[in-house]
PDB file of C-alpha atoms in Angstrom:
ATOM      1  CA  MET A  26      89.599  86.939 150.311  1.00 57.00           C
ATOM      2  CA  SER A  27      86.388  85.485 150.551  1.00 64.00           C
ATOM      3  CA  TYR A  28      83.360  85.631 148.237  1.00 64.00           C
ATOM      4  CA  ASP A  29      79.657  86.022 148.718  1.00 69.00           C
ATOM      5  CA  PHE A  30      77.839  83.143 147.013  1.00 65.00           C
ATOM      6  CA  THR A  31      74.301  84.419 148.262  1.00 67.00           C
ATOM      7  CA  PRO A  32      72.939  84.991 144.775  1.00 68.00           C
ATOM      8  CA  LEU A  33      74.306  81.340 143.702  1.00 60.00           C
ATOM      9  CA  PHE A  34      72.448  79.886 146.705  1.00 60.00           C
ATOM     10  CA  ARG A  35      69.184  81.578 145.935  1.00 61.00           C
ATOM     11  CA  SER A  36      68.814  79.497 142.709  1.00 60.00           C
ATOM     12  CA  ALA A  37      70.834  76.354 143.173  1.00 58.00           C
ATOM     13  CA  ILE A  38      70.793  73.404 145.529  1.00 56.00           C
ATOM     14  CA  GLY A  39      73.717  71.326 146.563  1.00 59.00           C
ATOM     15  CA  PHE A  40      76.444  73.893 145.546  1.00 60.00           C
ATOM     16  CA  ASP A  41      77.758  74.569 149.182  1.00 62.00           C
ATOM     17  CA  ARG A  42      80.864  72.294 148.010  1.00 64.00           C
ATOM     18  CA  LEU A  43      81.528  74.646 145.389  1.00 67.00           C
ATOM     19  CA  ALA A  44      81.715  77.633 147.371  1.00 66.00           C
ATOM     20  CA  ARG A  45      84.114  75.723 150.005  1.00 67.00           C
ATOM     21  CA  MET A  46      86.185  74.855 146.685  1.00 68.00           C
ATOM     22  CA  ALA A  47      86.630  78.529 145.654  1.00 69.00           C
ATOM     23  CA  GLY A  48      87.480  79.579 149.073  1.00 65.00           C
ATOM     24  CA  ASN A  49      90.100  76.833 148.769  1.00 62.00           C
ATOM     25  CA  ALA A  50      91.370  77.899 145.417  1.00 61.00           C
ATOM     26  CA  ALA A  51      91.799  81.447 146.616  1.00 59.00           C
ATOM     27  CA  ASN A  52      94.013  80.456 149.415  1.00 57.00           C
ATOM     28  CA  ALA A  53      96.178  77.938 147.091  1.00 55.00           C
ATOM     29  CA  GLN A  54      97.474  81.011 145.596  1.00 54.00           C
ATOM     30  CA  ALA A  55     100.144  81.333 148.035  1.00 57.00           C
ATOM     31  CA  MET A  56     101.275  77.538 147.222  1.00 62.00           C
ATOM     32  CA  PRO A  57     104.534  76.930 145.765  1.00 68.00           C
ATOM     33  CA  SER A  58     105.078  76.795 142.063  1.00 80.00           C
ATOM     34  CA  TYR A  59     107.459  73.872 142.008  1.00 88.00           C
ATOM     35  CA  PRO A  60     107.164  71.892 139.693  1.00 92.00           C
ATOM     36  CA  PRO A  61     105.709  73.863 137.216  1.00 93.00           C
ATOM     37  CA  TYR A  62     102.640  72.194 135.262  1.00 94.00           C
ATOM     38  CA  ASN A  63     100.161  72.644 132.529  1.00 93.00           C
ATOM     39  CA  ILE A  64      96.560  71.650 132.384  1.00 94.00           C
ATOM     40  CA  GLU A  65      95.278  71.319 129.154  1.00 93.00           C
ATOM     41  CA  LYS A  66      91.439  70.249 127.972  1.00 93.00           C
ATOM     42  CA  THR A  67      92.116  67.771 125.141  1.00 93.00           C
ATOM     43  CA  ALA A  68      88.333  66.807 124.569  1.00 92.00           C
ATOM     44  CA  GLU A  69      84.826  67.402 125.748  1.00 88.00           C
ATOM     45  CA  THR A  70      85.245  65.283 128.715  1.00 88.00           C
ATOM     46  CA  ASP A  71      89.301  64.958 128.574  1.00 92.00           C
ATOM     47  CA  TYR A  72      92.058  66.682 130.356  1.00 94.00           C
ATOM     48  CA  ALA A  73      95.965  66.299 130.424  1.00 94.00           C
ATOM     49  CA  LEU A  74      97.695  67.457 133.346  1.00 95.00           C
ATOM     50  CA  THR A  75     101.567  67.574 132.354  1.00 96.00           C
ATOM     51  CA  MET A  76     104.343  68.157 135.068  1.00 96.00           C
ATOM     52  CA  ALA A  77     107.955  69.107 134.404  1.00 95.00           C
ATOM     53  CA  LEU A  78     109.915  66.685 136.307  1.00 93.00           C
ATOM     54  CA  ALA A  79     113.604  66.980 134.870  1.00 89.00           C
ATOM     55  CA  GLY A  80     115.916  64.368 136.741  1.00 85.00           C
ATOM     56  CA  PHE A  81     112.836  62.490 138.220  1.00 90.00           C
ATOM     57  CA  GLY A  82     112.431  58.579 137.344  1.00 90.00           C
ATOM     58  CA  PRO A  83     109.052  56.662 137.591  1.00 93.00           C
ATOM     59  CA  GLU A  84     110.495  55.038 140.693  1.00 93.00           C
ATOM     60  CA  ASP A  85     110.832  58.589 142.449  1.00 92.00           C
ATOM     61  CA  VAL A  86     106.942  59.563 141.717  1.00 94.00           C
ATOM     62  CA  GLU A  87     103.950  58.737 143.019  1.00 96.00           C
ATOM     63  CA  VAL A  88     100.338  59.454 141.641  1.00 96.00           C
ATOM     64  CA  LEU A  89      97.337  59.005 143.801  1.00 95.00           C
ATOM     65  CA  GLN A  90      93.642  59.508 143.300  1.00 93.00           C
ATOM     66  CA  GLU A  91      92.197  59.950 146.840  1.00 90.00           C
ATOM     67  CA  GLY A  92      88.550  60.690 146.655  1.00 87.00           C
ATOM     68  CA  ASN A  93      88.513  63.600 144.657  1.00 86.00           C
ATOM     69  CA  THR A  94      91.822  64.760 145.064  1.00 89.00           C
ATOM     70  CA  LEU A  95      94.808  63.927 142.936  1.00 93.00           C
ATOM     71  CA  VAL A  96      97.977  63.807 144.705  1.00 94.00           C
ATOM     72  CA  ILE A  97     101.164  63.898 143.173  1.00 95.00           C
ATOM     73  CA  ARG A  98     104.506  63.274 145.229  1.00 95.00           C
ATOM     74  CA  GLY A  99     108.139  63.259 144.257  1.00 93.00           C
ATOM     75  CA  ARG A 100     111.139  62.210 146.200  1.00 92.00           C
ATOM     76  CA  VAL A 101     114.935  63.343 145.734  1.00 82.00           C
ATOM     77  CA  PRO A 102     116.272  60.793 143.372  1.00 72.00           C
ATOM     78  CA  GLU A 103     119.087  58.528 145.210  1.00 71.00           C
ATOM     79  CA  SER A 104     121.609  59.312 142.377  1.00 68.00           C
ATOM     80  CA  ASN A 105     121.254  63.019 142.990  1.00 65.00           C
ATOM     81  CA  ARG A 106     122.494  62.891 146.647  1.00 67.00           C
ATOM     82  CA  GLU A 107     125.622  61.311 145.843  1.00 73.00           C
ATOM     83  CA  ARG A 108     127.107  64.214 143.782  1.00 77.00           C
ATOM     84  CA  GLU A 109     129.351  67.083 144.530  1.00 82.00           C
ATOM     85  CA  TRP A 110     127.422  69.978 142.638  1.00 79.00           C
ATOM     86  CA  LEU A 111     129.628  72.816 141.300  1.00 86.00           C
ATOM     87  CA  HIS A 112     126.247  74.433 140.151  1.00 87.00           C
ATOM     88  CA  ARG A 113     122.755  73.294 140.588  1.00 81.00           C
ATOM     89  CA  GLY A 114     120.257  74.730 137.995  1.00 83.00           C
ATOM     90  CA  ILE A 115     117.909  71.812 137.879  1.00 81.00           C
ATOM     91  CA  ALA A 116     115.744  71.491 140.803  1.00 77.00           C
ATOM     92  CA  THR A 117     115.341  67.941 141.881  1.00 77.00           C
ATOM     93  CA  ARG A 118     113.611  68.475 145.615  1.00 85.00           C
ATOM     94  CA  ALA A 119     110.853  66.622 146.941  1.00 90.00           C
ATOM     95  CA  PHE A 120     107.273  67.840 146.153  1.00 93.00           C
ATOM     96  CA  GLU A 121     103.689  67.408 146.755  1.00 93.00           C
ATOM     97  CA  ARG A 122     100.932  69.075 144.468  1.00 93.00           C
ATOM     98  CA  ARG A 123      97.193  68.448 144.963  1.00 92.00           C
ATOM     99  CA  PHE A 124      94.609  68.993 142.660  1.00 90.00           C
ATOM    100  CA  VAL A 125      90.762  69.135 143.436  1.00 88.00           C
ATOM    101  CA  LEU A 126      88.957  66.788 140.918  1.00 89.00           C
ATOM    102  CA  ALA A 127      85.495  67.395 139.858  1.00 87.00           C
ATOM    103  CA  ASP A 128      82.752  64.603 140.846  1.00 85.00           C
ATOM    104  CA  HIS A 129      82.966  61.543 138.523  1.00 86.00           C
ATOM    105  CA  THR A 130      86.451  61.857 137.318  1.00 88.00           C
ATOM    106  CA  GLU A 131      88.772  59.104 136.685  1.00 89.00           C
ATOM    107  CA  ILE A 132      92.555  58.970 136.042  1.00 91.00           C
ATOM    108  CA  ASP A 133      93.032  57.044 132.659  1.00 89.00           C
ATOM    109  CA  GLU A 134      97.121  56.866 132.674  1.00 93.00           C
ATOM    110  CA  ALA A 135     100.489  58.414 134.114  1.00 95.00           C
ATOM    111  CA  GLU A 136     103.181  58.603 131.732  1.00 96.00           C
ATOM    112  CA  LEU A 137     106.629  59.793 132.411  1.00 95.00           C
ATOM    113  CA  ARG A 138     108.415  60.676 128.997  1.00 95.00           C
ATOM    114  CA  ASN A 139     111.270  63.103 128.476  1.00 94.00           C
ATOM    115  CA  GLY A 140     111.270  64.705 132.150  1.00 92.00           C
ATOM    116  CA  LEU A 141     107.448  65.440 131.643  1.00 96.00           C
ATOM    117  CA  LEU A 142     104.784  63.509 133.601  1.00 97.00           C
ATOM    118  CA  THR A 143     101.599  63.417 131.867  1.00 97.00           C
ATOM    119  CA  ILE A 144      98.466  62.427 133.480  1.00 96.00           C
ATOM    120  CA  VAL A 145      95.086  61.620 131.579  1.00 95.00           C
ATOM    121  CA  VAL A 146      92.118  62.758 133.366  1.00 93.00           C
ATOM    122  CA  ARG A 147      88.448  61.992 132.161  1.00 92.00           C
ATOM    123  CA  GLN A 148      85.355  62.917 133.452  1.00 89.00           C
ATOM    124  CA  VAL A 149      82.773  60.202 133.264  1.00 87.00           C
ATOM    125  CA  VAL A 150      78.963  61.115 133.722  1.00 79.00           C
ATOM    126  CA  PRO A 151      77.245  58.388 135.211  1.00 81.00           C
ATOM    127  CA  GLU A 152      73.955  57.075 133.772  1.00 81.00           C
ATOM    128  CA  ALA A 153      71.924  58.197 136.929  1.00 78.00           C
ATOM    129  CA  ALA A 154      73.612  61.707 136.373  1.00 74.00           C
ATOM    130  CA  ARG A 155      72.381  62.111 132.620  1.00 78.00           C
ATOM    131  CA  PRO A 156      69.392  64.217 132.077  1.00 84.00           C
ATOM    132  CA  ARG A 157      66.138  62.184 132.001  1.00 85.00           C
ATOM    133  CA  ARG A 158      62.329  63.058 131.317  1.00 88.00           C
ATOM    134  CA  ILE A 159      60.217  63.066 134.696  1.00 89.00           C
ATOM    135  CA  PRO A 160      56.649  61.974 134.068  1.00 91.00           C
ATOM    136  CA  ILE A 161      54.137  64.248 135.489  1.00 92.00           C
ATOM    137  CA  VAL A 162      51.127  62.613 137.157  1.00 91.00           C
ATOM    138  CA  THR A 163      48.074  64.553 138.291  1.00 88.00           C
ATOM    139  CA  THR A 164      45.261  63.291 140.523  1.00 81.00           C
ATOM    140  CA  ALA A 165      42.871  62.971 137.333  1.00 67.00           C
ATOM    141  CA  SER A 166      45.281  60.995 135.335  1.00 54.00           C
ATOM    142  CA  SER A 167      46.042  58.824 138.209  1.00 53.00           C
ATOM    143  CA  GLN A 168      42.438  57.956 138.760  1.00 54.00           C
ATOM    144  CA  ALA A 169      41.835  57.354 135.166  1.00 51.00           C
ATOM    145  CA  VAL A 170      45.056  55.077 134.583  1.00 52.00           C
ATOM    146  CA  SER A 171      43.460  53.365 137.656  1.00 50.00           C
ATOM    147  CA  HIS A 172      39.948  53.130 136.377  1.00 49.00           C
ATOM    148  CA  GLU A 173      41.364  51.837 132.865  1.00 53.00           C
ATOM    149  CA  ALA A 174      43.476  49.196 134.886  1.00 51.00           C
ATOM    150  CA  GLN A 175      40.612  47.791 136.577  1.00 54.00           C
ATOM    151  CA  HIS A 176      38.419  47.785 133.383  1.00 51.00           C
ATOM    152  CA  CYS A 177      40.962  45.793 131.537  1.00 50.00           C
ATOM    153  CA  HIS A 178      41.039  43.592 134.789  1.00 50.00           C
ATOM    154  CA  ILE A 179      37.524  42.918 134.738  1.00 51.00           C
ATOM    155  CA  GLU A 180      37.445  42.191 131.042  1.00 53.00           C
ATOM    156  CA  SER A 181      40.249  39.679 131.254  1.00 49.00           C
ATOM    157  CA  HIS A 182      38.295  37.669 133.857  1.00 49.00           C
ATOM    158  CA  GLN A 183      35.232  37.740 131.829  1.00 51.00           C
ATOM    159  CA  ALA A 184      36.917  36.241 128.854  1.00 50.00           C
ATOM    160  CA  ALA A 185      38.410  33.479 131.113  1.00 50.00           C
TER     161      ALA A 185
END
């Protein structure tokens, strides 16, 4: 499936990455659903990713932020390999899940408690990305400012 982003590109600059991400998201639907997870918005700029990891310990899970990608890997716990299962309904297989993060996103913490891995994600808007007023300069006002500066410079020399 592909999307036509031409209307967006007519009035937006620098959103080619968005088109690429949307295409990747459409292809990601074929990805495996293990392990199950929730994504929750907890505040204006805060999110929580909660992943069900029954049978995994902290030593079996790795959480990495690689640029704008959050990678979560799990390996099969050693204790599970040595058992003889009569019925195995709780999956503890190796996995790797990847999540695309927005720009200026940080991972605050990761906690594994009661079989749930919770990762706190915060979007931090840098000062340079915050709205700021841009002064408008015209040729006439530039000359006026320049003339005023020269007048002040002459008066300061005369006073000295």
